[in-house]
Coordinates of C-alpha atoms and ligand atoms in Angstrom, one line a residue:
X246 CA -10.0 -33.8 -4.1
X247 CA -11.1 -30.2 -3.8
X248 CA -12.1 -28.2 -6.8
X249 CA -11.1 -24.5 -6.5
X250 CA -13.0 -21.7 -8.1
X251 CA -11.9 -18.1 -8.0
X252 CA -14.5 -15.4 -8.5
X253 CA -12.8 -12.4 -10.1
X254 CA -13.6 -9.1 -11.9
X255 CA -11.7 -6.1 -13.1
X256 CA -13.4 -3.6 -11.0
X257 CA -15.1 -3.8 -7.6
X258 CA -18.8 -4.0 -6.9
X259 CA -19.8 -6.4 -9.7
X260 CA -21.0 -9.0 -7.2
X261 CA -18.0 -11.3 -6.5
X262 CA -18.6 -11.5 -2.7
X263 CA -22.4 -12.0 -3.3
X264 CA -21.7 -14.8 -5.8
X265 CA -19.1 -16.5 -3.6
X266 CA -21.4 -16.5 -0.6
X267 CA -24.5 -17.6 -2.3
X268 CA -23.0 -20.2 -4.7
X269 CA -21.0 -21.5 -1.8
X270 CA -24.1 -21.7 0.4
X271 CA -26.1 -23.4 -2.4
X272 CA -23.3 -26.0 -2.9
X273 CA -23.3 -26.7 0.9
X274 CA -27.0 -27.1 0.9
X275 CA -26.7 -29.6 -2.0
X276 CA -24.6 -31.7 0.4
X277 CA -21.2 -30.8 -1.0
X278 CA -18.4 -30.1 1.5
X279 CA -17.8 -26.4 0.6
X280 CA -15.6 -23.7 1.9
X281 CA -15.7 -20.0 0.9
X282 CA -12.6 -18.0 1.5
X283 CA -12.1 -14.2 1.5
X284 CA -8.9 -13.6 -0.5
X285 CA -9.9 -10.0 -0.8
X286 CA -7.6 -9.4 2.1
X287 CA -7.7 -5.6 1.9
X288 CA -11.5 -5.1 1.9
X289 CA -12.5 -8.2 3.8
X290 CA -16.2 -8.0 3.0
X291 CA -17.1 -11.7 3.0
X292 CA -16.8 -12.1 6.8
X293 CA -18.6 -8.8 7.4
X294 CA -21.4 -9.9 5.2
X295 CA -21.9 -13.0 7.4
X296 CA -21.5 -11.3 10.7
X297 CA -18.1 -12.9 11.3
X298 CA -16.1 -9.7 11.9
X299 CA -15.3 -10.4 15.5
X300 CA -13.6 -13.8 15.1
X301 CA -10.2 -14.3 16.6
X302 CA -8.3 -16.0 13.8
X303 CA -8.6 -15.0 10.1
X304 CA -6.8 -15.6 6.8
X305 CA -4.6 -12.6 7.8
X306 CA -3.0 -14.6 10.7
X307 CA -2.7 -17.6 8.4
X308 CA -1.0 -15.6 5.7
X309 CA 1.3 -14.0 8.3
X310 CA 2.4 -17.5 9.3
X311 CA 0.9 -17.1 12.8
X312 CA -1.9 -19.6 12.6
X313 CA -3.1 -22.8 10.9
X314 CA -5.8 -22.5 8.3
X315 CA -7.8 -25.0 10.3
X316 CA -8.1 -22.4 13.1
X317 CA -9.5 -19.8 10.6
X318 CA -12.5 -21.9 9.4
X319 CA -15.9 -21.0 10.8
X320 CA -19.3 -22.5 10.4
X321 CA -21.5 -20.5 8.1
X322 CA -25.1 -20.6 6.8
X323 CA -26.4 -23.8 5.4
X324 CA -23.3 -25.6 6.6
X325 CA -20.9 -23.8 4.4
X326 CA -17.4 -23.3 5.9
X327 CA -16.1 -19.8 5.9
X328 CA -12.6 -18.4 6.0
X329 CA -12.9 -14.7 6.6
X330 CA -10.2 -12.1 6.3
X331 CA -9.4 -9.7 9.1
X332 CA -10.4 -6.0 9.0
X333 CA -7.2 -4.4 10.4
X334 CA -4.8 -2.7 8.0
X335 CA -1.9 -4.0 10.0
X336 CA -3.1 -7.6 9.5
X337 CA -3.4 -6.9 5.8
X338 CA 0.1 -5.5 5.6
X339 CA 1.5 -8.6 7.4
X340 CA -0.2 -11.1 5.1
X341 CA 1.8 -12.8 2.4
X342 CA -0.6 -13.8 -0.5
X343 CA 2.0 -16.1 -1.9
X344 CA 1.2 -18.5 1.1
X345 CA -2.3 -19.1 -0.3
X346 CA -1.1 -22.0 -2.4
X347 CA 0.2 -23.8 0.7
X348 CA -3.0 -23.1 2.5
X349 CA -4.9 -24.8 -0.2
X350 CA -2.8 -28.0 0.1
X351 CA -4.0 -28.2 3.7
X352 CA -7.6 -28.1 2.7
X353 CA -7.5 -30.6 -0.2
X354 CA -8.7 -33.7 1.6
X355 CA -11.5 -32.1 3.5
X356 CA -13.5 -30.4 0.8
X357 CA -15.4 -30.9 -2.4
X358 CA -15.3 -27.2 -3.3
X359 CA -13.3 -24.2 -2.3
X360 CA -14.6 -20.9 -3.6
X361 CA -12.3 -17.9 -3.4
X362 CA -13.5 -14.3 -3.3
X363 CA -10.7 -12.4 -5.1
X364 CA -10.0 -8.7 -4.9
X365 CA -10.6 -6.5 -7.8
X366 CA -7.7 -5.2 -9.8
X367 CA -4.3 -6.4 -10.6
X368 CA -2.4 -6.2 -7.3
X369 CA -0.2 -9.1 -6.1
X370 CA -2.9 -10.3 -3.8
X371 CA -5.3 -10.4 -6.7
X372 CA -3.0 -12.4 -9.0
X373 CA -2.4 -15.3 -6.7
X374 CA -6.1 -16.4 -6.5
X375 CA -6.2 -16.3 -10.3
X376 CA -3.2 -18.5 -10.6
X377 CA -4.0 -21.1 -8.0
X378 CA -7.6 -21.8 -9.0
X379 CA -8.7 -24.8 -11.1
X380 CA -11.2 -22.4 -12.7
X381 CA -11.6 -18.7 -12.7
X382 CA -15.2 -17.3 -12.9
X383 CA -15.5 -13.7 -14.1
X384 CA -18.4 -11.8 -12.5
X385 CA -19.5 -9.1 -14.9
X386 CA -22.3 -6.5 -15.0
X387 CA -23.9 -5.8 -18.3
X388 CA -22.1 -2.5 -18.9
X389 CA -19.3 -1.8 -21.2
X390 CA -16.9 -0.7 -18.5
X391 CA -17.4 -3.9 -16.6
X392 CA -17.0 -6.0 -19.7
X393 CA -13.7 -4.2 -20.6
X394 CA -12.4 -4.7 -17.1
X395 CA -13.4 -8.4 -17.2
X396 CA -11.5 -8.7 -20.4
X397 CA -8.3 -7.4 -18.7
X398 CA -8.8 -9.9 -15.9
X399 CA -9.3 -12.7 -18.3
X400 CA -6.0 -11.9 -20.0
X401 CA -4.3 -11.5 -16.7
X402 CA -5.6 -14.9 -15.5
X403 CA -4.3 -16.5 -18.7
X404 CA -0.9 -14.9 -18.4
X405 CA -0.4 -16.3 -14.9
X406 CA -1.6 -19.8 -16.0
X407 CA -5.2 -19.6 -14.8
X408 CA -8.1 -21.1 -16.7
X409 CA -11.3 -19.1 -17.2
X410 CA -14.2 -21.4 -16.9
X411 CA -16.9 -18.8 -17.7
X412 CA -18.7 -15.7 -17.0
X413 CA -21.6 -14.8 -14.6
X414 CA -23.6 -11.9 -15.8
X415 CA -24.8 -10.3 -12.5
X416 CA -27.4 -7.6 -12.2
X417 CA -28.9 -8.5 -15.6
X418 CA -31.8 -6.3 -16.5
X419 CA -34.6 -6.5 -19.1
X420 CA -32.5 -7.3 -22.1
X421 CA -33.1 -10.9 -23.1
X422 CA -30.8 -13.5 -21.7
X423 CA -29.9 -14.8 -25.1
X424 CA -28.9 -11.4 -26.4
X425 CA -26.8 -10.6 -23.4
X426 CA -25.1 -14.0 -23.4
X427 CA -24.3 -13.7 -27.1
X428 CA -22.8 -10.3 -26.7
X429 CA -20.7 -11.3 -23.7
X430 CA -19.4 -14.5 -25.3
X431 CA -18.4 -12.6 -28.4
X432 CA -16.5 -9.9 -26.6
X433 CA -15.0 -12.0 -23.8
X434 CA -14.4 -15.2 -25.6
X435 CA -15.7 -17.1 -22.6
X436 CA -18.9 -19.0 -22.0
X437 CA -21.7 -17.4 -20.0
X438 CA -22.5 -19.9 -17.2
X439 CA -25.4 -17.9 -15.8
X440 CA -27.3 -14.7 -15.6
X441 CA -28.4 -13.4 -12.2
X442 CA -31.1 -10.7 -12.4
X443 CA -31.0 -7.3 -10.6
X444 CA -32.9 -8.2 -7.5
X445 CA -33.6 -5.9 -4.5
X446 CA -33.7 -9.0 -2.2
X447 CA -29.9 -9.3 -2.6
X448 CA -29.4 -6.1 -0.7
X449 CA -32.1 -6.8 1.8
X450 CA -30.6 -10.2 2.6
X451 CA -27.1 -8.6 2.8
X452 CA -28.2 -6.1 5.4
X453 CA -29.6 -8.9 7.4
X454 CA -26.2 -10.7 7.0
X455 CA -27.9 -13.7 5.6
X456 CA -27.3 -15.1 2.0
X457 CA -30.2 -14.4 -0.3
X458 CA -30.5 -18.1 -1.2
X459 CA -31.5 -18.7 2.5
X460 CA -33.4 -15.5 3.2
X461 CA -35.4 -15.3 0.0
X462 CA -34.9 -18.8 -1.6
X463 CA -37.6 -18.3 -4.3
X464 CA -36.5 -14.9 -5.5
X465 CA -35.1 -14.5 -9.0
X466 CA -31.5 -14.1 -7.9
X467 CA -31.6 -17.2 -5.7
X468 CA -33.1 -19.4 -8.4
X469 CA -30.4 -18.2 -10.8
X470 CA -27.6 -18.7 -8.3
X471 CA -28.8 -22.3 -7.5
X472 CA -28.8 -23.1 -11.2
X473 CA -25.2 -21.9 -11.5
X474 CA -24.1 -23.9 -8.4
X475 CA -25.8 -27.0 -9.7
X476 CA -24.0 -26.5 -13.1
X477 CA -20.6 -26.2 -11.3
X478 CA -21.3 -29.4 -9.3
X479 CA -22.7 -31.3 -12.2
X480 CA -26.0 -31.9 -10.4
X481 CA -29.4 -32.2 -12.1
X482 CA -31.9 -30.1 -10.3
X483 CA -35.6 -30.2 -10.4
X484 CA -36.7 -27.7 -13.0
X485 CA -39.6 -26.2 -11.2
X486 CA -38.4 -26.3 -7.7
X487 CA -34.8 -25.5 -8.5
X488 CA -33.6 -27.9 -5.9
X489 CA -31.7 -31.2 -6.2
X490 CA -34.3 -34.0 -6.3
X491 CA -33.1 -35.6 -3.1
X492 CA -33.5 -32.4 -1.2
X493 CA -37.0 -32.0 -2.4
X494 CA -37.9 -35.6 -1.4
X495 CA -36.3 -35.1 2.1
X496 CA -38.4 -31.9 2.6
X497 CA -41.5 -33.6 1.3
X498 CA -41.0 -36.5 3.7
X499 CA -40.5 -34.1 6.6
X500 CA -43.7 -32.2 5.8
X501 CA -45.6 -35.4 5.3
X502 CA -44.3 -36.9 8.6
X503 CA -45.1 -33.6 10.4
X504 CA -48.7 -33.7 9.3
X505 CA -49.4 -37.2 10.5
Ligands
LIG884 P1 -17.9 -7.2 -5.1 O1 -17.6 -8.2 -4.1 O2 -17.6 -7.6 -6.5 O3 -17.2 -5.8 -4.8 P2 -20.5 -7.3 -4.0 O4 -20.9 -8.7 -4.0 O5 -20.1 -6.7 -2.7 O6 -19.5 -6.9 -5.1 O7 -21.8 -6.5 -4.5 C1 -21.8 -5.0 -4.6 C2 -23.2 -4.5 -4.2 O8 -24.1 -4.9 -5.2 C3 -23.7 -5.0 -2.9 O9 -24.3 -4.0 -2.2 C4 -24.6 -6.1 -3.3 O10 -25.6 -6.3 -2.3 C5 -25.2 -5.6 -4.6 N1 -25.6 -6.7 -5.5 C6 -24.9 -7.7 -5.9 N2 -25.6 -8.5 -6.8 C7 -26.8 -7.9 -6.9 C8 -28.0 -8.2 -7.7 N3 -28.1 -9.3 -8.4 N4 -29.1 -7.4 -7.5 C9 -29.0 -6.3 -6.7 N5 -27.9 -6.0 -6.0 C10 -26.8 -6.7 -6.1
LIG885 MG1 -16.2 -8.1 -2.5

């Protein structure tokens, strides 16, 4: 059975697409069958961020009833499967977000995790991903405006029957993790499942169209993201290496064999 997570926020630019891509890639690298889907059908940033802007079939065609979801799945970094959205305005206008629920049913047997990158705001295409997810994850920046917007999104998610699993505080700065978490939990009434630091490697990796967890795996943001992914998958990871133990052993074995 697939577990569906929707990454949401009140306002744009908090890091939903970045989290969807990097948590998805991490889960795939942990050996989980994972698909990331761009339900931000107006902006369609996810495919762009991975260099998939030229593909023939996207979620637009699927939500317009013109193609099967299976034709819109592409191989992404680290073995993550990717369902991009199209970049044409016409494709967006022809898409019916209500069809997302049916699309999910077709993916159920093939995946462990489906991560949905939701649009910001409270439009119809934004509400459906909140309602159909098993868990909604709010992506928040440590600023008042972002927190207030996340609050609205949480209420909206609950109104449409969604369940908020927790909050990722992205672009966290020098304030201590404990202080930030405490504040967020108090205001939002939701658990903080991870803090991802402000990290210039995130933008560097994005301009190379490669997830930061692959391009700069030891950077602060990558370590934090892998920890969140492991938490979502219920995997214990090696404390120092921030990798699942089996992966470390496999890598060690490879290095060892290579040297002989
Ligand atoms: P959203 O999908 O919520 O609109 P994005 O994931 O596109 O947000 O992120 C917005 C911008 O912030 C991007 O340029 C991204 O590279 C940058 N960004 C996201 N997370 C971080 C971070 N932890 N540190 C530095 N820059 C970040
Ligand atoms: Mg986005």
